[in-house]
Short mmCIF file of C-alpha atoms and ligand atoms in Angstrom, two decimals:
data_model
loop_
_atom_site.label_atom_id
_atom_site.label_comp_id
_atom_site.label_asym_id
_atom_site.label_seq_id
_atom_site.Cartn_x
_atom_site.Cartn_y
_atom_site.Cartn_z
CA MET Y 9 -21.49 -7.82 41.19
CA ARG Y 10 -20.36 -8.75 37.68
CA GLY Y 11 -16.74 -9.37 36.86
CA ALA Y 12 -15.61 -10.01 40.41
CA LEU Y 13 -13.16 -12.60 39.14
CA GLN Y 14 -11.71 -13.08 35.67
CA LEU Y 15 -8.96 -15.35 34.42
CA LEU Y 16 -6.74 -14.34 31.49
CA ARG Y 17 -3.79 -16.09 29.91
CA VAL Y 18 -1.25 -13.78 28.28
CA MET Y 19 2.41 -13.64 27.25
CA PRO Y 20 4.45 -11.97 30.02
CA GLU Y 21 5.35 -8.95 27.79
CA VAL Y 22 1.70 -8.01 27.46
CA LEU Y 23 1.60 -7.03 31.12
CA PHE Y 24 4.09 -4.20 30.61
CA ARG Y 25 1.88 -2.63 27.94
CA GLN Y 26 -1.14 -2.34 30.24
CA PRO Y 27 -2.24 1.07 31.48
CA GLN Y 28 -1.66 1.58 35.20
CA GLU Y 29 -5.36 1.39 36.04
CA ASN Y 30 -5.54 -2.14 34.60
CA VAL Y 31 -2.44 -3.24 36.49
CA ALA Y 32 -4.05 -1.92 39.68
CA ARG Y 33 -6.96 -4.33 39.17
CA ILE Y 34 -4.83 -7.44 38.87
CA LEU Y 35 -5.12 -9.67 41.94
CA GLY Y 36 -2.23 -11.96 41.16
CA ILE Y 37 -0.04 -13.47 38.47
CA VAL Y 38 1.07 -17.04 37.96
CA GLN Y 39 4.06 -17.17 35.63
CA TYR Y 40 4.63 -20.57 34.02
CA GLY Y 41 7.88 -21.13 32.15
CA LEU Y 42 11.38 -22.53 32.29
CA GLY Y 43 13.16 -19.17 31.89
CA ALA Y 44 15.33 -18.33 34.86
CA THR Y 45 14.08 -14.76 35.35
CA ASP Y 46 10.71 -13.27 36.17
CA MET Y 47 11.24 -10.83 33.22
CA GLY Y 48 10.72 -7.91 35.58
CA LEU Y 49 7.22 -8.99 36.58
CA ARG Y 50 8.09 -8.75 40.25
CA GLN Y 51 8.65 -5.00 39.81
CA LEU Y 52 4.94 -4.59 39.10
CA GLY Y 53 4.39 -5.19 42.83
CA ILE Y 54 1.63 -7.71 42.18
CA PRO Y 55 1.59 -11.04 44.06
CA LEU Y 56 3.53 -13.35 41.75
CA ALA Y 57 4.00 -17.10 41.73
CA LYS Y 58 6.74 -18.17 39.35
CA ILE Y 59 6.36 -21.85 38.53
CA PRO Y 60 9.16 -23.56 36.57
CA VAL Y 61 7.08 -25.86 34.38
CA LEU Y 62 6.98 -25.86 30.59
CA PRO Y 63 3.76 -24.63 28.95
CA LEU Y 64 3.52 -26.97 25.96
CA ASN Y 65 1.41 -24.59 23.91
CA ALA Y 66 3.47 -21.48 24.84
CA PRO Y 67 7.12 -22.56 25.18
CA ASP Y 68 8.32 -19.00 25.89
CA GLY Y 69 6.14 -18.89 28.97
CA ILE Y 70 2.64 -17.80 29.82
CA CYS Y 71 1.07 -15.78 32.61
CA GLU Y 72 -2.23 -16.51 34.23
CA ILE Y 73 -3.77 -13.28 35.39
CA TRP Y 74 -6.45 -13.29 38.08
CA GLN Y 75 -8.17 -9.93 37.92
CA SER Y 76 -11.47 -8.13 38.28
CA SER Y 77 -13.10 -4.82 37.52
CA LEU Y 78 -12.83 -3.80 41.18
CA PRO Y 79 -10.07 -1.89 42.95
CA THR Y 80 -7.67 -3.96 45.03
CA GLN Y 81 -6.07 -3.74 48.44
CA GLU Y 82 -2.65 -5.19 48.93
CA GLY Y 83 -0.78 -6.57 51.89
CA ARG Y 84 1.74 -8.96 53.31
CA THR Y 85 1.04 -11.26 56.19
CA GLU Y 86 4.04 -13.27 57.35
CA ASP Y 87 5.56 -14.50 54.09
CA VAL Y 88 2.35 -14.27 52.08
CA HIS Y 89 1.82 -11.46 49.56
CA TRP Y 90 -1.84 -10.87 48.72
CA ARG Y 91 -4.26 -8.64 46.88
CA ASN Y 92 -7.93 -8.50 47.71
CA ASN Y 93 -10.85 -6.90 45.84
CA GLY Y 94 -13.34 -7.25 48.69
CA MET Y 95 -14.75 -10.56 47.48
CA VAL Y 96 -11.75 -12.63 46.53
CA ALA Y 97 -8.02 -12.51 47.13
CA PHE Y 98 -4.99 -14.03 45.43
CA LEU Y 99 -2.24 -15.09 47.83
CA SER Y 100 1.30 -16.16 47.09
CA TRP Y 101 3.64 -17.62 49.67
CA ASP Y 102 7.09 -16.17 49.09
CA GLN Y 103 9.44 -18.71 50.47
CA VAL Y 104 12.18 -17.42 52.70
CA ASP Y 105 15.28 -19.41 53.51
CA THR Y 106 14.23 -22.99 54.14
CA GLU Y 107 17.69 -24.49 53.89
CA GLY Y 108 18.06 -27.38 56.27
CA SER Y 109 14.40 -27.85 57.21
CA GLY Y 110 12.65 -30.93 55.93
CA LEU Y 111 9.82 -30.65 53.42
CA ALA Y 112 7.14 -31.47 56.01
CA ASN Y 113 8.27 -28.54 58.16
CA VAL Y 114 8.54 -26.19 55.18
CA THR Y 115 5.02 -27.15 54.14
CA GLU Y 116 3.68 -26.68 57.65
CA ASP Y 117 5.25 -23.18 57.77
CA ALA Y 118 3.80 -22.28 54.36
CA TYR Y 119 0.30 -23.32 55.39
CA HIS Y 120 0.54 -21.52 58.72
CA ALA Y 121 1.46 -18.34 56.83
CA LEU Y 122 -1.36 -18.94 54.34
CA PHE Y 123 -3.90 -19.45 57.13
CA SER Y 124 -2.69 -16.26 58.87
CA ALA Y 125 -3.09 -14.23 55.67
CA VAL Y 126 -6.56 -15.67 55.08
CA HIS Y 127 -7.57 -15.03 58.68
CA PHE Y 128 -6.24 -11.45 58.58
CA GLN Y 129 -8.56 -10.72 55.65
CA LYS Y 130 -11.49 -12.47 57.38
CA HIS Y 131 -11.59 -14.79 54.40
CA HIS Y 132 -12.05 -18.49 53.74
CA LEU Y 133 -9.41 -20.57 51.96
CA ILE Y 134 -11.00 -21.79 48.73
CA ARG Y 135 -8.38 -23.06 46.29
CA VAL Y 136 -4.68 -23.93 46.71
CA TRP Y 137 -2.03 -24.80 44.13
CA ASN Y 138 0.98 -26.72 45.45
CA HIS Y 139 4.20 -27.28 43.51
CA VAL Y 140 6.68 -29.60 45.21
CA GLY Y 141 10.20 -29.92 43.83
CA GLU Y 142 11.07 -33.52 42.86
CA ILE Y 143 7.63 -34.56 44.04
CA ASN Y 144 8.07 -38.27 43.27
CA ASP Y 145 11.59 -38.62 44.71
CA ASP Y 146 12.30 -40.25 48.03
CA SER Y 147 14.29 -38.40 50.62
CA ALA Y 148 14.70 -39.55 54.20
CA GLY Y 149 12.92 -42.77 53.19
CA LEU Y 150 9.59 -41.20 52.21
CA GLU Y 151 8.32 -39.88 48.90
CA ARG Y 152 8.35 -36.09 48.93
CA TYR Y 153 4.63 -35.83 48.12
CA ARG Y 154 3.97 -37.87 51.26
CA GLN Y 155 6.23 -35.60 53.33
CA PHE Y 156 4.29 -32.65 51.94
CA ASN Y 157 1.03 -34.28 53.05
CA ILE Y 158 2.38 -34.66 56.60
CA GLY Y 159 3.19 -30.95 56.80
CA ARG Y 160 -0.11 -29.88 55.26
CA GLN Y 161 -2.09 -31.97 57.72
CA GLN Y 162 -0.03 -30.73 60.67
CA ALA Y 163 -0.90 -27.15 59.77
CA PHE Y 164 -4.62 -28.00 59.61
CA VAL Y 165 -4.45 -29.78 62.96
CA GLY Y 166 -2.32 -27.02 64.53
CA THR Y 167 -4.88 -24.36 63.63
CA GLY Y 168 -7.84 -26.44 64.76
CA ARG Y 169 -9.26 -26.88 61.27
CA SER Y 170 -11.45 -29.78 60.37
CA LEU Y 171 -9.77 -32.52 58.33
CA ALA Y 172 -12.81 -33.33 56.20
CA GLY Y 173 -15.93 -31.76 54.80
CA ALA Y 174 -17.07 -28.36 53.72
CA SER Y 175 -14.12 -26.21 54.84
CA VAL Y 176 -11.41 -28.21 53.08
CA PRO Y 177 -10.06 -26.26 50.07
CA ALA Y 178 -9.88 -27.49 46.50
CA ALA Y 179 -6.28 -28.09 45.42
CA SER Y 180 -3.72 -29.34 42.96
CA ALA Y 181 -0.32 -30.84 43.75
CA LEU Y 182 2.31 -31.10 41.03
CA GLY Y 183 6.06 -31.41 40.63
CA ALA Y 184 8.53 -28.63 39.90
CA SER Y 185 9.54 -25.77 42.10
CA ALA Y 186 12.58 -23.55 41.91
CA SER Y 187 12.99 -24.34 45.60
CA ALA Y 188 11.38 -27.00 47.75
CA LEU Y 189 7.82 -25.76 47.54
CA ASP Y 190 5.68 -23.10 45.88
CA VAL Y 191 2.18 -22.40 47.14
CA PHE Y 192 -0.38 -19.94 45.83
CA ALA Y 193 -4.08 -19.73 46.55
CA LEU Y 194 -7.40 -17.96 46.30
CA SER Y 195 -9.51 -17.00 49.30
CA ALA Y 196 -13.00 -15.54 49.39
CA GLY Y 197 -15.15 -13.46 51.70
CA LEU Y 198 -17.90 -16.04 51.65
CA PRO Y 199 -17.40 -19.70 52.59
CA ALA Y 200 -17.48 -22.34 49.86
CA VAL Y 201 -19.38 -25.58 49.73
CA ALA Y 202 -17.28 -28.62 48.93
CA ILE Y 203 -18.43 -31.10 46.31
CA GLU Y 204 -17.14 -34.66 46.45
CA ASN Y 205 -17.12 -37.24 43.65
CA PRO Y 206 -19.26 -40.33 44.34
CA ARG Y 207 -16.95 -42.37 42.07
CA GLN Y 208 -13.91 -41.50 44.18
CA THR Y 209 -12.95 -41.95 47.80
CA SER Y 210 -12.58 -38.48 49.29
CA ALA Y 211 -8.86 -37.74 49.26
CA TYR Y 212 -8.88 -36.99 53.00
CA HIS Y 213 -10.13 -40.58 53.51
CA TYR Y 214 -7.50 -42.30 51.35
CA PRO Y 215 -6.11 -45.40 53.09
CA ALA Y 216 -2.58 -45.39 54.54
CA GLU Y 217 -1.11 -47.17 51.50
CA TYR Y 218 -0.87 -43.69 49.91
CA GLY Y 219 1.10 -42.25 52.80
CA PRO Y 220 0.99 -41.78 56.57
CA ARG Y 221 -1.17 -38.63 56.30
CA ALA Y 222 -3.99 -38.25 53.82
CA PRO Y 223 -4.06 -35.43 51.26
CA LEU Y 224 -6.32 -32.61 52.43
CA PHE Y 225 -8.39 -31.31 49.56
CA SER Y 226 -11.95 -31.43 48.32
CA ARG Y 227 -12.78 -32.56 44.78
CA ALA Y 228 -14.36 -29.17 44.01
CA ASN Y 229 -15.44 -26.00 45.77
CA LEU Y 230 -18.40 -23.83 44.80
CA VAL Y 231 -18.39 -20.27 46.11
CA ASP Y 232 -20.24 -17.04 45.44
CA ILE Y 233 -17.79 -14.53 43.95
CA GLY Y 234 -20.21 -12.18 42.23
CA GLY Y 235 -22.07 -15.33 41.17
CA GLY Y 236 -21.44 -19.04 41.58
CA THR Y 237 -17.84 -19.91 40.80
CA LEU Y 238 -16.61 -23.51 40.67
CA PHE Y 239 -13.05 -24.60 41.40
CA VAL Y 240 -12.40 -28.17 40.31
CA SER Y 241 -9.32 -29.67 41.98
CA GLY Y 242 -6.64 -31.47 40.04
CA THR Y 243 -8.48 -34.55 38.80
CA ALA Y 244 -6.94 -37.78 37.61
CA SER Y 245 -7.67 -41.33 36.52
CA ILE Y 246 -8.61 -42.53 39.99
CA VAL Y 247 -11.70 -44.57 40.80
CA GLY Y 248 -12.32 -45.35 44.45
CA HIS Y 249 -8.81 -44.68 45.66
CA GLN Y 250 -7.01 -46.63 42.93
CA THR Y 251 -5.25 -45.45 39.80
CA ARG Y 252 -6.92 -46.80 36.66
CA HIS Y 253 -5.34 -47.45 33.24
CA GLN Y 254 -1.67 -47.49 34.24
CA GLY Y 255 0.52 -46.69 31.24
CA ASP Y 256 -2.40 -45.65 29.01
CA CYS Y 257 -2.58 -41.87 28.69
CA ARG Y 258 -5.64 -41.99 26.41
CA ALA Y 259 -7.74 -44.04 28.80
CA GLN Y 260 -6.48 -41.94 31.75
CA THR Y 261 -7.63 -38.80 29.93
CA ARG Y 262 -11.10 -40.26 29.34
CA GLU Y 263 -11.41 -41.42 32.97
CA THR Y 264 -10.29 -38.00 34.22
CA LEU Y 265 -12.87 -36.19 32.10
CA ARG Y 266 -15.52 -38.61 33.32
CA ASN Y 267 -14.58 -37.70 36.90
CA ILE Y 268 -14.88 -33.98 36.10
CA GLN Y 269 -18.22 -34.55 34.35
CA VAL Y 270 -19.50 -36.34 37.48
CA LEU Y 271 -18.49 -33.31 39.57
CA LEU Y 272 -20.39 -31.06 37.17
CA ASP Y 273 -23.40 -33.38 37.47
CA GLU Y 274 -23.19 -33.22 41.30
CA THR Y 275 -22.92 -29.43 41.17
CA ARG Y 276 -26.05 -29.23 39.04
CA MET Y 277 -28.03 -31.74 41.15
CA GLN Y 278 -27.03 -30.32 44.54
CA TYR Y 279 -26.94 -26.60 43.76
CA GLY Y 280 -28.64 -26.09 40.40
CA LYS Y 281 -25.50 -24.51 38.93
CA ILE Y 282 -24.82 -25.57 35.38
CA TRP Y 283 -21.47 -25.83 33.65
CA THR Y 284 -20.45 -28.10 30.79
CA LEU Y 285 -16.92 -29.33 30.06
CA SER Y 286 -16.67 -26.89 27.16
CA ASP Y 287 -17.34 -23.80 29.26
CA LEU Y 288 -14.70 -24.51 31.89
CA GLU Y 289 -11.25 -22.90 31.99
CA LEU Y 290 -9.10 -26.02 31.77
CA LYS Y 291 -5.50 -26.63 32.77
CA VAL Y 292 -3.93 -29.94 31.83
CA TYR Y 293 -0.71 -31.36 33.28
CA VAL Y 294 0.97 -34.16 31.31
CA ARG Y 295 3.89 -36.11 32.76
CA PHE Y 296 5.44 -36.85 29.35
CA ARG Y 297 5.55 -34.30 26.59
CA SER Y 298 5.24 -37.09 24.00
CA ASP Y 299 1.74 -37.90 25.32
CA LEU Y 300 0.42 -34.44 24.42
CA PRO Y 301 -1.09 -35.23 20.98
CA ALA Y 302 -2.93 -38.27 22.31
CA VAL Y 303 -4.26 -36.37 25.33
CA VAL Y 304 -5.46 -33.50 23.14
CA GLU Y 305 -7.13 -35.92 20.73
CA GLU Y 306 -9.01 -37.71 23.52
CA MET Y 307 -10.09 -34.40 25.05
CA GLU Y 308 -11.41 -33.17 21.71
CA ARG Y 309 -13.30 -36.40 21.21
CA VAL Y 310 -14.96 -36.22 24.63
CA ILE Y 311 -15.63 -32.48 24.58
CA GLY Y 312 -16.76 -32.58 20.95
CA GLY Y 313 -14.68 -29.75 19.50
CA PRO Y 314 -11.43 -27.83 19.80
CA VAL Y 315 -9.99 -27.60 23.31
CA ASP Y 316 -8.82 -24.22 24.59
CA ALA Y 317 -6.75 -25.33 27.56
CA LEU Y 318 -3.35 -24.56 29.05
CA PHE Y 319 -1.12 -27.65 28.71
CA LEU Y 320 1.80 -27.93 31.10
CA GLN Y 321 4.47 -30.58 31.43
CA ALA Y 322 4.76 -31.56 35.07
CA ASP Y 323 5.23 -34.53 37.33
CA ILE Y 324 2.04 -35.64 39.03
CA CYS Y 325 1.84 -36.66 42.65
CA ARG Y 326 1.32 -40.38 42.02
CA LYS Y 327 4.01 -42.02 39.89
CA ASP Y 328 1.46 -43.96 37.85
CA LEU Y 329 -0.59 -40.90 36.84
CA LEU Y 330 0.19 -39.58 33.35
CA VAL Y 331 -2.33 -36.75 33.19
CA GLU Y 332 -4.18 -34.46 35.61
CA ILE Y 333 -6.81 -31.87 34.70
CA GLU Y 334 -8.13 -28.99 36.81
CA ALA Y 335 -10.80 -26.48 35.95
CA VAL Y 336 -12.53 -23.25 36.89
CA GLY Y 337 -16.15 -22.48 36.11
CA LEU Y 338 -16.35 -18.70 36.24
CA ALA Y 339 -19.54 -16.91 37.22
CA ARG Y 340 -21.89 -16.24 34.33
CA THR Y 341 -21.73 -12.61 33.19
CA ARG Y 342 -25.18 -12.76 31.58
C1 3EB W 426 -5.80 -37.47 43.41
O1 3EB W 426 -6.96 -37.41 43.05
C2 3EB W 426 -4.77 -36.97 42.44
O2 3EB W 426 -2.62 -33.40 47.24
O3 3EB W 426 -3.50 -31.45 46.91
C3 3EB W 426 -5.07 -34.02 42.95
C4 3EB W 426 -5.40 -32.76 43.46
C5 3EB W 426 -4.14 -34.80 43.60
C6 3EB W 426 -4.80 -32.30 44.64
C7 3EB W 426 -3.29 -32.62 46.56
C8 3EB W 426 -3.55 -34.33 44.78
C9 3EB W 426 -3.88 -33.10 45.29
O4 3EB W 426 -5.44 -37.95 44.48
C10 3EB W 426 -3.75 -36.14 43.05
#
């Protein structure tokens, strides 16, 4: 099946000019921007994740549209709003009142809801995006990213999931949420295979110096969604389990791209699926806006041409990381 999953980036207004039959084929919308409102997007009835981070190359905001050429089914399971086209679903956790609960508990609740929604659709959880408000701040004596990791792991344990290996989803974890936590995800009808990076310790095996519970994500997931589709997790300047090139955004960018290239090499060697850096859909998070020109320049040098990526300003889950890059390799249409 061709066109089972497409990714578009458009200005929010464009969505209101779409004919109804196109809107019906949208699986989900991720709205990036600092504006306080959703500009009426919620009225479209499509699962929507509104993430308050600044798109550096679209300051008025940008929408990522996950869509396909197939009709969709829609539903809500607990606090998760989803749309499913039979092969893949977009899911957005709509946070209810979490006042007074700690971040670990909020995270655990979010993941329980996500797992219920995935289970209801007889799907597999493939790719999760996590946005934690004030991710690098301490509260109750522990960095909020580390509290988030406790809650995420508790939800995996509580539902009897394995804490390593093939069924762990690909993920990203960044700062900025209008509330404590935003979570959105993709699930698929077929299970994925996880691809780890031989240059990096698997995140779920990080030593305790990075927090009492390890982060639960794979470096990349490959899944058949009308053809092989690759989800590369947020990738940073980490070798083994250590941050490299502290304070040097150019060297961090090069190290990050090297890590992604190694994942592409593994994907080709293990599964015969071929993507190059220049045919991935890239999303780049920079901690400091002033680093953007240098990051772009390094990316262009490595990739060997202009870079068509979405650049967002966001805090990254380790204080010493200045840049994080994630990617999607969509299924070939020819
Ligand atoms: C790293 O490699 C960088 O906790 O879900 C990247 C992608 C990172 C996902 C997560 C964290 C997460 O450890 C940080």
